[in-house]
PDB file of C-alpha atoms in Angstrom:
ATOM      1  CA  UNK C   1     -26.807 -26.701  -3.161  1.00  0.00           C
ATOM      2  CA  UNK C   2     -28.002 -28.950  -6.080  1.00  0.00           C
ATOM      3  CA  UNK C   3     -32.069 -28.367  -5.757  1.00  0.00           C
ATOM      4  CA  UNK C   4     -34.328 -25.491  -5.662  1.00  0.00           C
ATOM      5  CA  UNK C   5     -36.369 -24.270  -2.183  1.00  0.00           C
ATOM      6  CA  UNK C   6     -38.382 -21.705  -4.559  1.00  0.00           C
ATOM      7  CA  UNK C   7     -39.071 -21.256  -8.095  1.00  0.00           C
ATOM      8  CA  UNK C   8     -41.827 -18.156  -8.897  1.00  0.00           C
ATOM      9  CA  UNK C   9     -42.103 -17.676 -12.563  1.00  0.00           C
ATOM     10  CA  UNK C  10     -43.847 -14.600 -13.763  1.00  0.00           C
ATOM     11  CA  UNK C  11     -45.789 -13.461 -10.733  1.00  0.00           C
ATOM     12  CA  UNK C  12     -48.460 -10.424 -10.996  1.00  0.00           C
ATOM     13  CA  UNK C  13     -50.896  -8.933  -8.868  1.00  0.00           C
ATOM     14  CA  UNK C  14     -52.480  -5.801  -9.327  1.00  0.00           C
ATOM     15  CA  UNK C  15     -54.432  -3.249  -6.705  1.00  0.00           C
ATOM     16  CA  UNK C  16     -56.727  -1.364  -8.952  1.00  0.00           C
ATOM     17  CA  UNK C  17     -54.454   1.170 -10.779  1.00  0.00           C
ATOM     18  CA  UNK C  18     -51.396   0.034  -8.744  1.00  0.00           C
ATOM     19  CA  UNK C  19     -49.223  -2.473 -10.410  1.00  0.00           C
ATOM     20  CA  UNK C  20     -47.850  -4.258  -7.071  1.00  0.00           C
ATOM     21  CA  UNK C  21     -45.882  -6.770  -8.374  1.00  0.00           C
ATOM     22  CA  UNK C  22     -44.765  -7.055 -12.364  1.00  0.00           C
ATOM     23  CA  UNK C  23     -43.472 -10.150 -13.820  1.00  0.00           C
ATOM     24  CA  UNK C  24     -41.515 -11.082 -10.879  1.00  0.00           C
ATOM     25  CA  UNK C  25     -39.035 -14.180 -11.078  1.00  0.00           C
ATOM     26  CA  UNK C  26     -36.542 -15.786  -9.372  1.00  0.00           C
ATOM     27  CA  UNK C  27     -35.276 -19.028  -7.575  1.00  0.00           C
ATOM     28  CA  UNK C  28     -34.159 -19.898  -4.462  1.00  0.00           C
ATOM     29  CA  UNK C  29     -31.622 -22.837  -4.295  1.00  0.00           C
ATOM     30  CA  UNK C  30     -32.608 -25.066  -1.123  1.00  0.00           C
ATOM     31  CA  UNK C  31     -30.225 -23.968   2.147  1.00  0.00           C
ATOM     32  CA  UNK C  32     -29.579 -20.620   0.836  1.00  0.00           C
ATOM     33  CA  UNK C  33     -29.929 -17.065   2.631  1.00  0.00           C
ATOM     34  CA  UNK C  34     -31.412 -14.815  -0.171  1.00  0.00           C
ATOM     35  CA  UNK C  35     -32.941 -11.687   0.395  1.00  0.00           C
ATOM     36  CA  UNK C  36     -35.530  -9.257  -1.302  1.00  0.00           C
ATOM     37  CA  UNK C  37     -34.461  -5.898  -1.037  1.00  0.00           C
ATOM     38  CA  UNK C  38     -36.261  -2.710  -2.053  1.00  0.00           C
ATOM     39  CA  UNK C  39     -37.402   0.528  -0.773  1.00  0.00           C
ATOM     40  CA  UNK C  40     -40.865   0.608   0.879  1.00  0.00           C
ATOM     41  CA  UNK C  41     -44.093  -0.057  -1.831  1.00  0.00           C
ATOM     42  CA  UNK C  42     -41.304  -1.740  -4.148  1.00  0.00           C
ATOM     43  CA  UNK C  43     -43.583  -4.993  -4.014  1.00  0.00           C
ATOM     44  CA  UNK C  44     -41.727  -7.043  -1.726  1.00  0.00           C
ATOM     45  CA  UNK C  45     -44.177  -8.101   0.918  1.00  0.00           C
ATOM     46  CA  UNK C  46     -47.025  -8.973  -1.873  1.00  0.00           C
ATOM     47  CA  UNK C  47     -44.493 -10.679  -3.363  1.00  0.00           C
ATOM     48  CA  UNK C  48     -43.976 -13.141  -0.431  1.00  0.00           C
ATOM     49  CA  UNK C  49     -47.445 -13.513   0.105  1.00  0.00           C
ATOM     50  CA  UNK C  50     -48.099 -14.637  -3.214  1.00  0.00           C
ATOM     51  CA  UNK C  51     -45.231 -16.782  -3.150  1.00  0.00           C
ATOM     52  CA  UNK C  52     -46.138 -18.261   0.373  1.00  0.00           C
ATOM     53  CA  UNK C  53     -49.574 -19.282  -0.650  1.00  0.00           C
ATOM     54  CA  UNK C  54     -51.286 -16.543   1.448  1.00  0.00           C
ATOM     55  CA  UNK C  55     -52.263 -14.593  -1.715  1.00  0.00           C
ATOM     56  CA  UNK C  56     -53.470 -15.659  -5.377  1.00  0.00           C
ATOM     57  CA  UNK C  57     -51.820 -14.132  -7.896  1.00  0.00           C
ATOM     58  CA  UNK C  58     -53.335 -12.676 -11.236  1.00  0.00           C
ATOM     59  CA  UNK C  59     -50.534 -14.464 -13.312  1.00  0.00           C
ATOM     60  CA  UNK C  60     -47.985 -16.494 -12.897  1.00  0.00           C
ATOM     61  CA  UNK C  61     -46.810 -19.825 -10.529  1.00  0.00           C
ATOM     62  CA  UNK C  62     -44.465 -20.004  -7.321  1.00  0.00           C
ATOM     63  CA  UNK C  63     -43.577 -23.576  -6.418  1.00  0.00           C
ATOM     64  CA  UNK C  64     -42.059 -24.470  -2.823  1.00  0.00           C
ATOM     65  CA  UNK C  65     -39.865 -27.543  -2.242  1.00  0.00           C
ATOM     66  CA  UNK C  66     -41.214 -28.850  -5.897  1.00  0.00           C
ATOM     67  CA  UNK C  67     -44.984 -27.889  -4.805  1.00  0.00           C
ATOM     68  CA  UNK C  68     -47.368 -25.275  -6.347  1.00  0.00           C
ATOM     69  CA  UNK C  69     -48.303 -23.289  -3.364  1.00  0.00           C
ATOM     70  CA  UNK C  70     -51.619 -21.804  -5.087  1.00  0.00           C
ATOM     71  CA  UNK C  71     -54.173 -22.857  -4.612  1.00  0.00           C
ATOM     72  CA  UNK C  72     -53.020 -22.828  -0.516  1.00  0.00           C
ATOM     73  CA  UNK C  73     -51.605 -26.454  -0.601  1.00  0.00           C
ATOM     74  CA  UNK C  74     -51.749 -27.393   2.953  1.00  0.00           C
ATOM     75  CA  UNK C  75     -48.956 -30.461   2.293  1.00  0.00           C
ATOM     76  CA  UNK C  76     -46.471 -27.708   2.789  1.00  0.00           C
ATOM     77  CA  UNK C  77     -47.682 -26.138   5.432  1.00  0.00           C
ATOM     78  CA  UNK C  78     -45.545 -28.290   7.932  1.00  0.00           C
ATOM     79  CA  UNK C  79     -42.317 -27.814   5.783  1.00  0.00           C
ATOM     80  CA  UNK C  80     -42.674 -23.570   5.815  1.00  0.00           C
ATOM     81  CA  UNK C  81     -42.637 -21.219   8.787  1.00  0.00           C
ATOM     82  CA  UNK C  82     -43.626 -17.932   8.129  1.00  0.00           C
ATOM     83  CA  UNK C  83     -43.222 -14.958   9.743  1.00  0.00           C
ATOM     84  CA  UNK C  84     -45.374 -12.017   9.008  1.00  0.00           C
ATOM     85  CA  UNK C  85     -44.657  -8.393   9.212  1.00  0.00           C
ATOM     86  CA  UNK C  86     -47.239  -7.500  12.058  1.00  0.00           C
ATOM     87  CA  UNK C  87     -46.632  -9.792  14.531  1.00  0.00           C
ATOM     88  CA  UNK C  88     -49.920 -12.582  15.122  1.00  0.00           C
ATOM     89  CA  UNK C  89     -49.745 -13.323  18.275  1.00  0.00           C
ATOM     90  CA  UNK C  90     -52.978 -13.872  20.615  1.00  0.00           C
ATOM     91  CA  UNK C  91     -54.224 -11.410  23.132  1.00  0.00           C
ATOM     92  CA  UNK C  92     -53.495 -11.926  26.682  1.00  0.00           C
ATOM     93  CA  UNK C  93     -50.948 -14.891  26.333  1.00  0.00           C
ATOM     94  CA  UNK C  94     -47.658 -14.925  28.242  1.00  0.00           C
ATOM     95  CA  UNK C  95     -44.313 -15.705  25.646  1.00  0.00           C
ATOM     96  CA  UNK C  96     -44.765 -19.662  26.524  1.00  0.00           C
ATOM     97  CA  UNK C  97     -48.498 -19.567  26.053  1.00  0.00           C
ATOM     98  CA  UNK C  98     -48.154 -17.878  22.703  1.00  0.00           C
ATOM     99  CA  UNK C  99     -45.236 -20.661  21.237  1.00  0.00           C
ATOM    100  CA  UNK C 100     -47.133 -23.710  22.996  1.00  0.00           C
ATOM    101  CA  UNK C 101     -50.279 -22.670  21.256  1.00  0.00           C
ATOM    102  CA  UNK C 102     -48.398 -22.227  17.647  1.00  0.00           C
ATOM    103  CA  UNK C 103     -46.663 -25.693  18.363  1.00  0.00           C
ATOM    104  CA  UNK C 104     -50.025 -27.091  19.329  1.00  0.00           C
ATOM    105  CA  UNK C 105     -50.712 -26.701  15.679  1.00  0.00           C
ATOM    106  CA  UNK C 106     -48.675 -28.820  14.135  1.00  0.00           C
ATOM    107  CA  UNK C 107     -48.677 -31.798  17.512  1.00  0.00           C
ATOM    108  CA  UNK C 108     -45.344 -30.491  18.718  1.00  0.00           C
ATOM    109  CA  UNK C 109     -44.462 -31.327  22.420  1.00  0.00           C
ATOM    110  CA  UNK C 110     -44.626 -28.063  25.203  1.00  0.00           C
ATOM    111  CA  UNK C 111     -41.047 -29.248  25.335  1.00  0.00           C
ATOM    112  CA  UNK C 112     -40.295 -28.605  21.986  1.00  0.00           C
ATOM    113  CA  UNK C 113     -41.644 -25.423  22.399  1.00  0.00           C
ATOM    114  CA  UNK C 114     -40.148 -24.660  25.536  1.00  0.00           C
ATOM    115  CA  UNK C 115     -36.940 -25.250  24.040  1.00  0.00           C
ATOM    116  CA  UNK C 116     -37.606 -23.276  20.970  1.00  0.00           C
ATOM    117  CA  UNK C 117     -37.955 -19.945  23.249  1.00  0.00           C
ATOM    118  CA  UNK C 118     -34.518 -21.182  24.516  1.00  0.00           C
ATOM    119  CA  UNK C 119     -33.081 -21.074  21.355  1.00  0.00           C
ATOM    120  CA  UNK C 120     -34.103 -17.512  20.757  1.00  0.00           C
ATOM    121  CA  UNK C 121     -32.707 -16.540  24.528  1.00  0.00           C
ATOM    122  CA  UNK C 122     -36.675 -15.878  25.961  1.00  0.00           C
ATOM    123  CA  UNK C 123     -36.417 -18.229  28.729  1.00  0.00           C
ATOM    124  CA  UNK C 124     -36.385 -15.318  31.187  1.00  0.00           C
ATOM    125  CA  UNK C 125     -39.377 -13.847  29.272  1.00  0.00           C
ATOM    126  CA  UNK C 126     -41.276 -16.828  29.277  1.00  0.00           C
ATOM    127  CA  UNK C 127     -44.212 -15.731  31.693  1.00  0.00           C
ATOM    128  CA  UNK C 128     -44.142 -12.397  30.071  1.00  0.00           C
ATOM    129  CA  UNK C 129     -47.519 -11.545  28.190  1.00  0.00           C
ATOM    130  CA  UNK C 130     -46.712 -10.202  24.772  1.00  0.00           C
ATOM    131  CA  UNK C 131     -47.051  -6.624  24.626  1.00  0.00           C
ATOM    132  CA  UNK C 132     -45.208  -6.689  27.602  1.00  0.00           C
ATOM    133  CA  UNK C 133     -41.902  -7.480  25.565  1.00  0.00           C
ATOM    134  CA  UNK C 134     -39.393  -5.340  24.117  1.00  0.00           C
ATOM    135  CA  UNK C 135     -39.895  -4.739  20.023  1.00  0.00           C
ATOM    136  CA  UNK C 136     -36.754  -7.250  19.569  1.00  0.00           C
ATOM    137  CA  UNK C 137     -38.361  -9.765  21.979  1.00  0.00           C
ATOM    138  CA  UNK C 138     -41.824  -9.607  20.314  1.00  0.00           C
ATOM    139  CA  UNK C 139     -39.951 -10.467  17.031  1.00  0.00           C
ATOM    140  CA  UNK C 140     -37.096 -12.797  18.154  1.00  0.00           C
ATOM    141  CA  UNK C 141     -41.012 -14.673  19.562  1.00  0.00           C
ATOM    142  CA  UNK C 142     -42.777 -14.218  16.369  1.00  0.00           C
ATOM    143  CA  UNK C 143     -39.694 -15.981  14.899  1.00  0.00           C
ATOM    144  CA  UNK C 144     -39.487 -19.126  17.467  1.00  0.00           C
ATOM    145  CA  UNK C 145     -43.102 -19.309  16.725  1.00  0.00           C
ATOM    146  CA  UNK C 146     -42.392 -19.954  12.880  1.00  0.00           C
ATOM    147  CA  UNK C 147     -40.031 -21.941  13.771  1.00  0.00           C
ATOM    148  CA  UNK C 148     -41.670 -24.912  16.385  1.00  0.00           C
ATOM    149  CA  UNK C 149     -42.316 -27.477  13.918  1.00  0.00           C
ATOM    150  CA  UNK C 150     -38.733 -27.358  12.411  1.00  0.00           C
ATOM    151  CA  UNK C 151     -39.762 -26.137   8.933  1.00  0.00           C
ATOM    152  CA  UNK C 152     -37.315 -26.291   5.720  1.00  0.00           C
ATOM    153  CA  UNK C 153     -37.974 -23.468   4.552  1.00  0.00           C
ATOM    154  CA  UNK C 154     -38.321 -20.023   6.569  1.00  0.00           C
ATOM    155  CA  UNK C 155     -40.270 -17.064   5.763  1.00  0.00           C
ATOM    156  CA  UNK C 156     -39.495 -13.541   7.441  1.00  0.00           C
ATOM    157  CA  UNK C 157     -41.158 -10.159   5.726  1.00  0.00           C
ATOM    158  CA  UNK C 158     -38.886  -7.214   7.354  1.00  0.00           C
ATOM    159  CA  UNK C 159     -38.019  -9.093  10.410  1.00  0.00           C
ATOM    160  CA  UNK C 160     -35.918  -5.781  12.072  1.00  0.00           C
ATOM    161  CA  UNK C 161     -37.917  -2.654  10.950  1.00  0.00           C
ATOM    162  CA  UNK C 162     -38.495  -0.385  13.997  1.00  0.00           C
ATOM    163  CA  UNK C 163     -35.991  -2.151  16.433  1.00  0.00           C
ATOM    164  CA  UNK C 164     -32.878  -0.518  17.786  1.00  0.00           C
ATOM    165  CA  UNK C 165     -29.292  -1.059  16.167  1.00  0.00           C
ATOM    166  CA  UNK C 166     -28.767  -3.332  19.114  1.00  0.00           C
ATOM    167  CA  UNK C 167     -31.999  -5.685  19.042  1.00  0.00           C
ATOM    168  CA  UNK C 168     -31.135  -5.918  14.944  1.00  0.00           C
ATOM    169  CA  UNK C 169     -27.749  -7.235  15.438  1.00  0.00           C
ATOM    170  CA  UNK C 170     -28.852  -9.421  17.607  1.00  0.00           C
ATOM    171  CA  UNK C 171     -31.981 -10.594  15.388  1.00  0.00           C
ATOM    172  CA  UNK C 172     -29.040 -11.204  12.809  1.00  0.00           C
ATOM    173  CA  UNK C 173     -27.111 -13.216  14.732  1.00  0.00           C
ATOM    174  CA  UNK C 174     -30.111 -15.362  15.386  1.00  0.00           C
ATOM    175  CA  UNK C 175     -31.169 -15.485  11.423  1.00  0.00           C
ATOM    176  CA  UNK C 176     -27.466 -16.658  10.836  1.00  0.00           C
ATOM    177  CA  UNK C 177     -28.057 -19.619  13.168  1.00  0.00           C
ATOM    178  CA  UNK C 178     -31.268 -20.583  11.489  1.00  0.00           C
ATOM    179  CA  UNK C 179     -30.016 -20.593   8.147  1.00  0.00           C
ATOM    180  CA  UNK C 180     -26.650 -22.592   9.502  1.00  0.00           C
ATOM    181  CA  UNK C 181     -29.101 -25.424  10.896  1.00  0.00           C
ATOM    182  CA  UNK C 182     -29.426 -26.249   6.871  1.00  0.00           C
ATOM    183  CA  UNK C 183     -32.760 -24.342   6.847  1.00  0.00           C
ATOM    184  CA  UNK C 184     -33.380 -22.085   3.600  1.00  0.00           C
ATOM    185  CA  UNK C 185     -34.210 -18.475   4.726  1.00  0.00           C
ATOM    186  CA  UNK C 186     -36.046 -15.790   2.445  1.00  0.00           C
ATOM    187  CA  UNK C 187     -35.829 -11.897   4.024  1.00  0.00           C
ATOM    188  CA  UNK C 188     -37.435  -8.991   2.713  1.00  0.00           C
ATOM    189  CA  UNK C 189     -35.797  -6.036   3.706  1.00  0.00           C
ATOM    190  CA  UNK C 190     -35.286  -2.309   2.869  1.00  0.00           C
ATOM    191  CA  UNK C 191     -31.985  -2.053   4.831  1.00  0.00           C
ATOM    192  CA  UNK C 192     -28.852  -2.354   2.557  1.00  0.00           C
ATOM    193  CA  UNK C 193     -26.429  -3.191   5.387  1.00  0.00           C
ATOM    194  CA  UNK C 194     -28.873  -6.300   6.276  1.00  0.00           C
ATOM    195  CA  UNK C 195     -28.858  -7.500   2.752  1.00  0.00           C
ATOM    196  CA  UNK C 196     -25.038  -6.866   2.463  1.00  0.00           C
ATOM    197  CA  UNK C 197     -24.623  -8.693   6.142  1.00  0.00           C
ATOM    198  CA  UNK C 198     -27.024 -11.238   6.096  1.00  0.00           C
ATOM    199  CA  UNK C 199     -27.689 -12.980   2.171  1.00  0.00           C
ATOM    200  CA  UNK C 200     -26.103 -15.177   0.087  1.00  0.00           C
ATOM    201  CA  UNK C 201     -28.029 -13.483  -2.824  1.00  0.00           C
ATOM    202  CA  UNK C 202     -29.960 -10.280  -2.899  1.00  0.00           C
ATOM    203  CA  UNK C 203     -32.834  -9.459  -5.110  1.00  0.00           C
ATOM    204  CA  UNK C 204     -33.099  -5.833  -6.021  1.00  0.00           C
ATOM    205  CA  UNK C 205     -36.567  -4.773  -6.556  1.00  0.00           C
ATOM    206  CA  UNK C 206     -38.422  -1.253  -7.274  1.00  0.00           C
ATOM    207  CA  UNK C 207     -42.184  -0.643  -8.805  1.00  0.00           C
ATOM    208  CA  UNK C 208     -43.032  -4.770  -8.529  1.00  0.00           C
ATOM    209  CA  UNK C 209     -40.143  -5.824 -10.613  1.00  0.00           C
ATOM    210  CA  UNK C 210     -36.615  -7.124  -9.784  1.00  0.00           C
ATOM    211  CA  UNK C 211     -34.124  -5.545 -11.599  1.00  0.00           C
ATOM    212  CA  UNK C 212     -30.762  -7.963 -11.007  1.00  0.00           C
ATOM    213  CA  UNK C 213     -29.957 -10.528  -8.718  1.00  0.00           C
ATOM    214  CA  UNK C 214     -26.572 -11.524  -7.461  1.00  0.00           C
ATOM    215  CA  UNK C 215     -24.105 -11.952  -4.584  1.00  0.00           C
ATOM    216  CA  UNK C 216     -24.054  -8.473  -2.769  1.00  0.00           C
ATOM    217  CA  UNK C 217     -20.353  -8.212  -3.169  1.00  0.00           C
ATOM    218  CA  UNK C 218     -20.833  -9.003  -7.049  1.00  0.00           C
ATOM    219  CA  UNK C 219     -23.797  -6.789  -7.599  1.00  0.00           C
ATOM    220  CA  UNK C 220     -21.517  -3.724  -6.088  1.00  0.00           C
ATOM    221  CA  UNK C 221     -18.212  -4.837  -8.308  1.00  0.00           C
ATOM    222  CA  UNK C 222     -20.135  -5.793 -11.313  1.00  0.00           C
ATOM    223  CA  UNK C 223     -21.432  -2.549 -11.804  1.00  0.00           C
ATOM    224  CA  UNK C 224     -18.029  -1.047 -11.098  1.00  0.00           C
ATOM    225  CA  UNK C 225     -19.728   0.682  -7.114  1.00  0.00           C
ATOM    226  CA  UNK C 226     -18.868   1.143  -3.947  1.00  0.00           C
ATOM    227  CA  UNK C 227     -22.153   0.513  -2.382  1.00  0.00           C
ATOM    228  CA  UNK C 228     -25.706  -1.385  -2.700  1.00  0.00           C
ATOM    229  CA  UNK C 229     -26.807   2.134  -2.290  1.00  0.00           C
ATOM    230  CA  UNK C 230     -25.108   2.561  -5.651  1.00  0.00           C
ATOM    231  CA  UNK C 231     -26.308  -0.355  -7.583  1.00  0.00           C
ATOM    232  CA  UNK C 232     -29.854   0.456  -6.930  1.00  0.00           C
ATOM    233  CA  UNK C 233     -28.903   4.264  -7.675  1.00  0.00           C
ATOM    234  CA  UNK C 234     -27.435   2.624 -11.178  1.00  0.00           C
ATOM    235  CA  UNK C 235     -30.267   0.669 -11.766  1.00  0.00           C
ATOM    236  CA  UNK C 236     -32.631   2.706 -11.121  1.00  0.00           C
ATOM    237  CA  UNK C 237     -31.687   6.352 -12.181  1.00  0.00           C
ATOM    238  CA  UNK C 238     -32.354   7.421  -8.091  1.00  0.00           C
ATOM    239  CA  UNK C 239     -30.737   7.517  -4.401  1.00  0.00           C
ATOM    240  CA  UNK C 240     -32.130   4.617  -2.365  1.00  0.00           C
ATOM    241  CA  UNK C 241     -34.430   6.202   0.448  1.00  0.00           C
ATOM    242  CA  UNK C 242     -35.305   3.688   3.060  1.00  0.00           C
TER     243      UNK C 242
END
C-alpha cells in the first residue's frame, strides 16, 4: 500500500442541537479493508455520506482517490460503488432487472451484469422480484449492484444489520473476495466480531468523534484487553451496547 483511497480532514456536520459528527479524521490507504465501528447514533453513517459526496459538510474536506468529493464531483462517480443502508432498489423489478438497470448507468454490458449476480451466487434468484428475496439476498444484490462498473473503491454503511448469523457469514465471505480483487473497502458497522473478522484497521467512534484507530488485534493488546468490547469500554468510560 504506498497511496491513499481516502483522506477526510476535520469533518463536521451538525443537526440542530445534535453534534453528528465532530472533527472526524482519518485515511484510508488504497486496497485496504478498514472499518468504522461504533454503537448506533455514534456518527458513522453521516460520516460516510459526507465523505462519499452525498452530504456537504459544515467543516472540513474528504478527498477520494486524490479528488475532493464536495461539491458531488461526478469524475469519481465511476471509480466508487456505494452501498447504502436501506437498500435502493426499484419497485417491481426482478434481481436481473434491478443490476441491468444499475449497470445501464454507467454503459456496462447485460453480460457484465449478468455475471456480476453470479459472482454474488443470485443466478438462481435472477427472475426473482426484489422483495421477494431473503434479507441476505436483497443485500448480497444491493452489493453486486455497487459493484457493476468495477469501482476502486467500495462503499458499504452496515451491510449485515438484521440478517441471520448464517446470511452474515456468508455476506463476509463475499466482502473478503471484494477486497482480495485489489478493491479498497470502507464498512461501517456496530458489530465487534465483524470489525475484528473482517478489517485491516478499525476506527472506533462514539458522539461524532473517533477516538483511536488501529489493527483490531493491536487496539485490544495496546490497551492491555481482551476484547474490542473492552477497548471501547476503556475509551469510553461504558459497556459497548449494540
Amino acid at each position: 500500500m504506498t497511496s491513499s483511497a481516502i483522506t477526510a480532514e476535520g469533518l463536521r456536520k451538525r443537526y440542530g442541537d445534535v453534534q453528528a459528527v465532530d472533527g472526524v479524521s482519518f485515511e484510508v490507504e488504497a486496497g485496504e479493508f478498514y472499518g468504522i465501528l461504533g454503537p448506533n447514533g455514534a456518527g458513522k453513517t453521516t460520516t460516510l455520506e459526507i465523505v462519499e459526496g452525498l452530504r456537504e459538510p459544515d467543516e472540513g474536506t474528504a478527498r477520494l482517490l486524490g479528488e475532493l468529493s464536495w461539491p458531488r464531483n461526478t469524475a469519481l462517480l465511476r471509480r466508487i460503488g456505494v452501498q447504502l443502508q436501506a437498500s435502493a432498489f426499484f419497485e417491481k423489478l426482478t434481481a436481473r432487472e434491478q443490476i441491468r438497470t444499475f449497470a445501464s448507468f454507467y454503459d456496462v454490458s447485460d453480460e457484465r451484469a449478468d455475471a456480476m449476480l453470479e459472482s454474488v451466487g443470485l443466478t438462481d434468484k435472477a427472475d426473482v422480484q426484489d422483495d421477494k428475496l431473503s434479507g441476505g439476498q436483497a443485500q448480497r444484490l444491493s452489493i453486486a449492484c455497487a459493484l457493476v462498473h468495477d469501482p476502486e473503491l467500495v462503499f458499504l454503511d452496515e451491510p449485515t444489520t438484521g440478517l441471520d448469523p448464517q446470511a452474515r457469514r456468508n455476506l463476509w465471505d463475499l466482502l473478503r473476495r471484494i477486497n482480495s480483487e485489489g478493491r479498497t473497502v470502507v464498512l461501517t458497522t456496530h458489530y465487534m466480531d465483524e470489525a475484528e473478522t473482517l478489517c485491516d484497521r478499525v476506527a472506533v467512534m462514539d458522539n461524532g468523534k473517533i477516538l483511536r484507530v488501529g489493527p483490531p488485534r493491536e487496539l485490544i493488546s495496546d490497551l492491555g484487553v481482551d476484547s474490542l468490547e473492552d477497548v471501547f469500554l476503556e475509551l469510553t468510560g461504558r459497556e459497548y451496547r449494540e
